[in-house]
Coordinates of C-alpha atoms in Angstrom, one line a residue:
M1 CA 50.7 199.9 134.0
A2 CA 54.0 201.6 134.5
T3 CA 57.1 199.8 133.3
W4 CA 58.5 199.4 136.8
K5 CA 55.3 197.7 137.9
I6 CA 55.5 195.2 135.1
W7 CA 59.1 194.3 136.0
L8 CA 58.1 194.0 139.7
A9 CA 55.3 191.6 138.8
I10 CA 57.8 189.4 136.8
A11 CA 60.3 189.5 139.6
C12 CA 57.7 188.3 142.1
S13 CA 56.6 185.5 139.8
L14 CA 60.2 184.3 139.4
F15 CA 60.7 184.4 143.1
S16 CA 57.6 182.2 143.7
F17 CA 58.9 179.7 141.2
E18 CA 62.4 179.5 142.7
A19 CA 60.8 179.2 146.1
Y20 CA 58.9 176.1 144.9
K21 CA 62.0 174.6 143.4
G22 CA 63.9 174.7 146.7
A23 CA 62.2 172.1 148.9
S24 CA 64.3 173.0 152.0
F25 CA 63.2 176.6 151.7
F26 CA 59.6 175.7 152.0
T27 CA 60.2 173.2 154.8
S28 CA 61.5 176.1 156.9
L29 CA 58.4 178.3 156.4
S30 CA 55.2 178.3 158.4
N31 CA 51.8 177.9 156.7
D32 CA 51.3 181.6 157.0
D33 CA 54.7 182.4 155.5
R34 CA 54.0 180.0 152.6
S35 CA 50.8 181.8 151.6
T36 CA 52.8 185.0 151.1
V37 CA 55.3 183.4 148.8
G38 CA 52.9 181.8 146.3
S39 CA 51.1 178.6 145.4
W40 CA 54.2 176.7 144.3
D41 CA 54.9 174.5 147.3
T42 CA 55.8 171.0 148.2
Y43 CA 52.1 170.0 148.7
G44 CA 50.7 171.5 145.5
S45 CA 49.8 169.5 142.4
F46 CA 53.3 169.8 140.9
V47 CA 56.4 167.6 141.0
P48 CA 58.5 168.3 144.1
E49 CA 62.1 168.9 143.2
G50 CA 65.3 168.8 145.2
P51 CA 66.3 166.3 147.8
A52 CA 63.9 165.0 150.5
V53 CA 65.0 164.3 154.0
A54 CA 63.8 160.9 155.3
L55 CA 62.3 161.0 158.8
P56 CA 62.7 157.5 160.3
S57 CA 60.2 156.2 162.8
I58 CA 60.7 157.1 166.5
R59 CA 61.3 153.9 168.5
I60 CA 59.4 153.1 171.7
S61 CA 60.7 151.5 174.9
P62 CA 60.2 147.8 175.8
E63 CA 57.7 148.9 178.4
E64 CA 55.6 150.7 175.8
E65 CA 55.9 147.8 173.4
A66 CA 54.6 145.4 176.1
K67 CA 51.3 147.4 176.1
I68 CA 50.7 146.9 172.4
Q69 CA 49.0 143.6 171.4
R70 CA 50.2 143.1 167.8
G71 CA 49.0 139.5 167.3
I72 CA 50.1 138.3 163.9
Y73 CA 51.5 141.6 162.9
G74 CA 55.1 142.8 162.8
G75 CA 56.3 146.1 164.1
T76 CA 58.1 145.3 167.3
G77 CA 59.6 148.5 168.7
D78 CA 57.5 150.7 166.4
K79 CA 54.9 153.2 167.5
A80 CA 51.4 151.7 167.3
H81 CA 50.4 153.4 164.0
L82 CA 53.3 151.6 162.3
G83 CA 53.9 147.9 161.7
G84 CA 50.8 146.0 160.5
F85 CA 52.8 143.8 158.1
T86 CA 53.0 140.0 158.1
A87 CA 55.9 137.8 157.2
F88 CA 54.3 137.0 153.8
D89 CA 51.0 138.6 152.7
E90 CA 50.0 136.6 149.7
M91 CA 47.0 138.9 149.1
G92 CA 49.4 141.7 148.0
V93 CA 51.4 139.4 145.6
S94 CA 50.4 139.4 142.0
V95 CA 53.1 138.1 139.7
S96 CA 50.8 138.2 136.6
V97 CA 50.2 142.0 137.2
W98 CA 53.8 142.7 137.8
K99 CA 54.8 141.0 134.5
H100 CA 52.0 142.9 132.8
M101 CA 53.3 146.2 134.2
V102 CA 56.8 145.5 132.7
N103 CA 55.9 143.7 129.5
H104 CA 52.8 145.7 128.4
L105 CA 53.0 149.0 130.2
G106 CA 56.7 149.3 129.8
I107 CA 57.5 150.1 133.4
K108 CA 61.2 150.3 134.2
S109 CA 61.3 152.2 137.5
V110 CA 59.1 151.8 140.6
L111 CA 58.6 153.3 144.0
D112 CA 57.2 150.6 146.3
L113 CA 55.4 152.7 148.9
G114 CA 54.7 150.9 152.2
C115 CA 56.9 148.1 151.0
G116 CA 56.9 146.2 154.3
R117 CA 59.6 143.5 154.2
G118 CA 60.1 144.1 150.5
T119 CA 58.2 141.1 149.0
S120 CA 57.1 143.1 145.9
T121 CA 60.3 145.3 145.9
S122 CA 62.4 142.2 145.6
W123 CA 60.5 141.0 142.6
F124 CA 61.1 144.3 140.8
V125 CA 64.8 144.1 141.7
V126 CA 65.3 140.5 140.7
H127 CA 63.6 141.2 137.4
G128 CA 66.1 143.9 136.5
L129 CA 64.1 147.1 136.7
E130 CA 66.4 150.1 136.4
Y131 CA 65.5 152.0 139.6
V132 CA 63.6 150.5 142.5
V133 CA 62.8 152.3 145.8
C134 CA 61.4 150.6 148.9
A135 CA 59.9 153.1 151.3
E136 CA 58.6 152.0 154.6
G137 CA 57.8 153.5 158.0
S138 CA 58.3 150.5 160.2
H139 CA 61.9 150.1 161.5
D140 CA 61.1 146.4 162.2
A141 CA 60.2 145.8 158.6
I142 CA 63.2 147.7 157.3
A143 CA 65.5 145.6 159.5
R144 CA 64.0 142.4 158.0
N145 CA 64.0 143.6 154.4
L146 CA 64.5 140.9 151.8
V147 CA 66.4 143.0 149.3
P148 CA 69.9 142.7 151.0
N149 CA 69.5 138.9 150.5
I150 CA 69.4 139.2 146.7
R151 CA 72.6 138.0 145.3
P152 CA 73.6 139.3 142.8
I153 CA 71.5 142.5 142.3
P154 CA 71.4 143.0 138.5
D155 CA 74.1 145.4 137.2
R156 CA 71.5 147.7 135.6
T157 CA 69.5 148.1 138.8
R158 CA 69.8 150.9 141.3
V159 CA 68.1 150.2 144.6
E160 CA 67.2 152.5 147.5
I161 CA 65.7 151.4 150.8
V162 CA 64.2 154.3 152.8
E163 CA 62.8 154.4 156.3
H164 CA 60.3 157.2 156.5
D165 CA 57.3 157.8 158.8
F166 CA 54.8 159.8 156.9
S167 CA 53.2 161.1 160.0
R168 CA 56.4 163.1 160.6
G169 CA 56.4 164.9 157.3
P170 CA 56.6 164.6 153.5
W171 CA 59.1 162.6 151.5
W172 CA 59.7 161.8 147.8
P173 CA 62.2 159.7 145.8
S174 CA 65.3 161.3 144.4
R175 CA 64.1 161.1 140.8
T176 CA 60.8 160.5 139.0
V177 CA 59.6 156.9 138.4
D178 CA 57.3 155.2 136.0
A179 CA 55.1 153.8 138.7
V180 CA 54.2 153.8 142.4
W181 CA 53.2 150.3 143.7
C182 CA 51.2 151.1 146.9
V183 CA 49.5 148.0 148.4
E184 CA 48.2 147.7 151.9
F185 CA 49.3 151.2 152.8
A186 CA 46.7 153.9 152.1
E187 CA 44.2 152.7 154.6
H188 CA 46.8 153.0 157.4
V189 CA 47.4 156.8 157.0
G190 CA 44.8 159.3 158.0
R191 CA 43.9 162.0 155.5
N192 CA 45.4 164.6 157.7
Y193 CA 48.8 163.0 156.8
Q194 CA 47.9 162.1 153.2
P195 CA 49.6 165.2 151.7
N196 CA 52.9 163.8 153.1
Y197 CA 52.8 160.7 150.9
L198 CA 51.1 162.4 148.0
T199 CA 54.3 164.3 147.4
A200 CA 55.9 160.9 146.7
W201 CA 53.0 160.0 144.3
R202 CA 53.7 163.2 142.5
K203 CA 57.1 161.9 141.4
A204 CA 55.4 159.0 139.5
A205 CA 53.8 158.7 136.1
L206 CA 51.3 156.0 137.2
I207 CA 50.0 155.1 140.6
F208 CA 48.8 151.6 141.4
V209 CA 47.1 151.7 144.8
T210 CA 44.9 149.3 146.8
H211 CA 42.6 150.2 149.7
S212 CA 40.8 148.2 152.4
R213 CA 37.1 147.5 152.7
W214 CA 37.4 146.1 156.2
G215 CA 39.2 146.7 159.5
G216 CA 42.8 145.8 160.4
W217 CA 45.8 147.1 162.1
H218 CA 45.5 150.9 162.3
H219 CA 43.0 151.0 159.5
V220 CA 41.9 154.6 159.7
E221 CA 40.7 155.3 156.1
V222 CA 38.3 152.5 155.1
H223 CA 36.2 153.5 152.1
K224 CA 34.7 152.3 148.9
D225 CA 36.1 153.0 145.5
P226 CA 34.2 156.2 144.8
W227 CA 35.7 157.9 147.9
W228 CA 39.3 157.2 146.9
I229 CA 38.6 158.2 143.3
T230 CA 37.0 161.5 144.3
R231 CA 39.7 162.2 146.9
M232 CA 42.6 161.5 144.6
T233 CA 41.0 163.4 141.7
A234 CA 40.7 166.4 144.0
M235 CA 44.5 166.0 144.6
G236 CA 45.2 166.3 140.9
F237 CA 45.6 162.7 139.9
V238 CA 43.6 161.3 136.9
Y239 CA 41.7 158.2 137.5
S240 CA 41.9 155.6 134.7
D241 CA 38.9 153.2 134.6
L242 CA 40.5 151.5 131.6
L243 CA 43.8 150.7 133.4
T244 CA 42.0 149.8 136.7
N245 CA 39.9 147.2 135.0
E246 CA 42.8 145.9 133.0
I247 CA 44.9 145.4 136.1
R248 CA 42.1 143.9 138.2
N249 CA 41.3 141.4 135.4
K250 CA 45.0 140.6 134.9
G251 CA 45.2 139.9 138.6
K252 CA 42.5 137.2 138.4
Q253 CA 44.3 135.3 135.7
D254 CA 47.1 133.9 137.8
N255 CA 46.2 133.9 141.5
A256 CA 48.2 131.1 143.0
L257 CA 51.8 130.7 144.1
T258 CA 53.2 127.3 144.9
V259 CA 56.4 127.0 147.0
T260 CA 58.1 123.6 147.7
N261 CA 60.4 122.9 150.6
P262 CA 63.6 121.7 148.8
R263 CA 64.5 119.6 151.9
N264 CA 61.1 118.0 152.0
E265 CA 59.2 118.0 148.7
S266 CA 56.1 116.7 150.4
D267 CA 55.9 120.0 152.3
T268 CA 54.5 122.1 149.5
K269 CA 52.4 125.2 150.2
T270 CA 50.1 126.9 147.8
F271 CA 49.0 130.5 148.4
N272 CA 46.0 132.2 146.8
T273 CA 47.5 135.5 145.8
G274 CA 46.5 138.9 144.6
Q275 CA 43.2 139.4 146.4
H276 CA 44.0 143.0 147.3
V277 CA 44.9 143.7 143.7
W278 CA 42.0 142.2 141.9
L279 CA 39.5 143.4 144.5
T280 CA 40.4 147.1 145.2
M281 CA 43.4 148.2 143.1
L282 CA 42.8 151.6 141.5
V283 CA 45.1 153.1 138.8
F284 CA 45.8 156.8 138.5
I285 CA 47.8 158.8 135.9
N286 CA 49.9 161.8 136.9
P287 CA 50.2 163.9 133.7
H288 CA 52.9 166.1 135.2
V289 CA 55.3 163.1 135.1
A290 CA 53.7 160.8 132.5
S291 CA 54.1 163.6 129.9
R292 CA 57.8 164.0 130.4
P293 CA 60.2 162.7 127.6
E294 CA 62.0 160.4 130.0
H295 CA 58.7 158.5 130.5
A296 CA 57.7 158.4 126.8
H297 CA 58.6 154.6 126.7
L298 CA 55.4 153.8 128.8
F299 CA 52.5 151.9 127.2
A300 CA 54.8 149.6 125.4
E301 CA 52.3 147.7 123.3
H302 CA 53.6 146.8 119.9
G303 CA 52.5 149.2 117.1
C304 CA 52.7 147.5 113.8
F305 CA 49.8 145.7 112.1
N306 CA 50.0 142.2 110.9
G307 CA 46.4 141.4 110.1
D308 CA 45.0 141.4 113.6
L309 CA 44.6 144.4 115.8
N310 CA 44.6 142.2 118.9
N311 CA 48.0 140.8 118.0
L312 CA 50.2 143.7 116.9
I313 CA 53.8 143.0 116.2
E314 CA 57.1 144.7 116.9
C315 CA 58.0 147.1 114.1
G316 CA 60.9 146.3 111.9
K317 CA 61.2 142.7 113.2
E318 CA 59.7 140.9 110.2
K319 CA 61.9 140.0 107.3
G320 CA 61.6 142.5 104.5
S321 CA 59.8 145.0 106.8
V322 CA 60.0 148.7 105.9
E323 CA 58.6 150.0 109.2
T324 CA 61.0 151.9 111.3
P325 CA 61.9 150.0 114.5
L326 CA 61.7 151.7 117.9
P327 CA 64.9 152.5 119.8
D328 CA 65.9 149.9 122.4
S329 CA 65.1 152.4 125.2
F330 CA 61.4 152.3 124.1
K331 CA 61.2 148.5 124.3
P332 CA 60.2 146.6 127.5
L333 CA 62.8 145.1 129.7
I334 CA 63.5 141.4 129.0
M335 CA 62.6 139.0 131.8
T336 CA 63.5 135.4 132.1
E337 CA 62.4 132.2 133.8
D338 CA 65.6 132.2 135.8
M339 CA 64.6 135.5 137.3
D340 CA 61.2 134.0 138.3
N341 CA 63.0 131.1 139.9
Q342 CA 65.4 133.4 141.8
W343 CA 62.6 135.3 143.3
I344 CA 60.7 132.2 144.3
E345 CA 63.9 130.9 146.0
L346 CA 64.4 134.2 147.8
I347 CA 60.8 134.0 149.2
R348 CA 61.2 130.3 150.0
D349 CA 64.5 130.6 151.9
N350 CA 63.9 133.8 153.7
V351 CA 60.1 133.9 154.4
I352 CA 58.3 130.6 154.0
Y353 CA 60.9 128.2 155.2
P354 CA 63.5 130.4 157.0
Q355 CA 63.9 128.2 160.0
E356 CA 65.1 125.1 158.1
K357 CA 67.6 127.3 156.3
K358 CA 69.1 128.5 159.6
E359 CA 69.2 125.0 161.1
E360 CA 71.2 123.8 158.1
G361 CA 73.8 126.5 158.5
G362 CA 72.5 128.9 155.9
E363 CA 72.9 132.7 156.1

């Protein structure tokens, strides 16, 4: 091949790579135009870079709203494909799993995709994760989000609340995250729009996702496990049977949440929690992000042997130990009982007993 042809081929390759890096460049191209640029685009199995523009839901008129029978579900003023959340969905709550994600898997940053009112988001914020994003399509849910009621938000925590309707286009967080928590979301979005939220998944090292096995508000993708595993494997994510079973089993260990009305202790409510998690949660690995140095702290199990492989210890902690300790950045975040209580109080005062709080002059 002539020298000029070699240089031309290199130049074309560099142009394709730069085109991928500029997300706004691709947004402006038609599908036909994209095919002439190259395979590096927002929807490919790579990590989307650059800023993403959130596309909020388009509101409907009161007349249109009157035609929608929502029943128990929120979403007033949203288009019919949005909403579908309840004030408190205990089936998506799994404190034992969340603690396992932080303590054992070492997760420090989370995208809560389809976060609803922010029940799970608020747990991650209160427990001091470093970067937490709540992304939701329903304007009604965003308007009633719990996170603004957290006082104070931990100093080390950066929080973003994003309203984005994935039927309008793709979106992804501003930086990569350790995990996506995606509960009661995937079944609501048709596979014609799946590429729009998979761009967000591609910014995460681990994906924790549930799916529905029955009908519900705008449930348009109801399938068994094998369909989701096959679909997401085809999209470039690596299914982990080991992590899936680990998370499902962990979800069965602590499946109740008790909340007491502080103004009437006889009014105590117990919720059976985590059914969505231990029944259908699947865990996928995204090697494009998990392999990056900034996520090397993941899988935070202790690594030093003390006579029992099932009870490993922290290196360098024992007196007289010669093993090199890990840097603090590789250690899991420290959580406290006070954090647990703060989250319970947040849920109690803003979700389960909100009316009594208002009547007594609370915020």
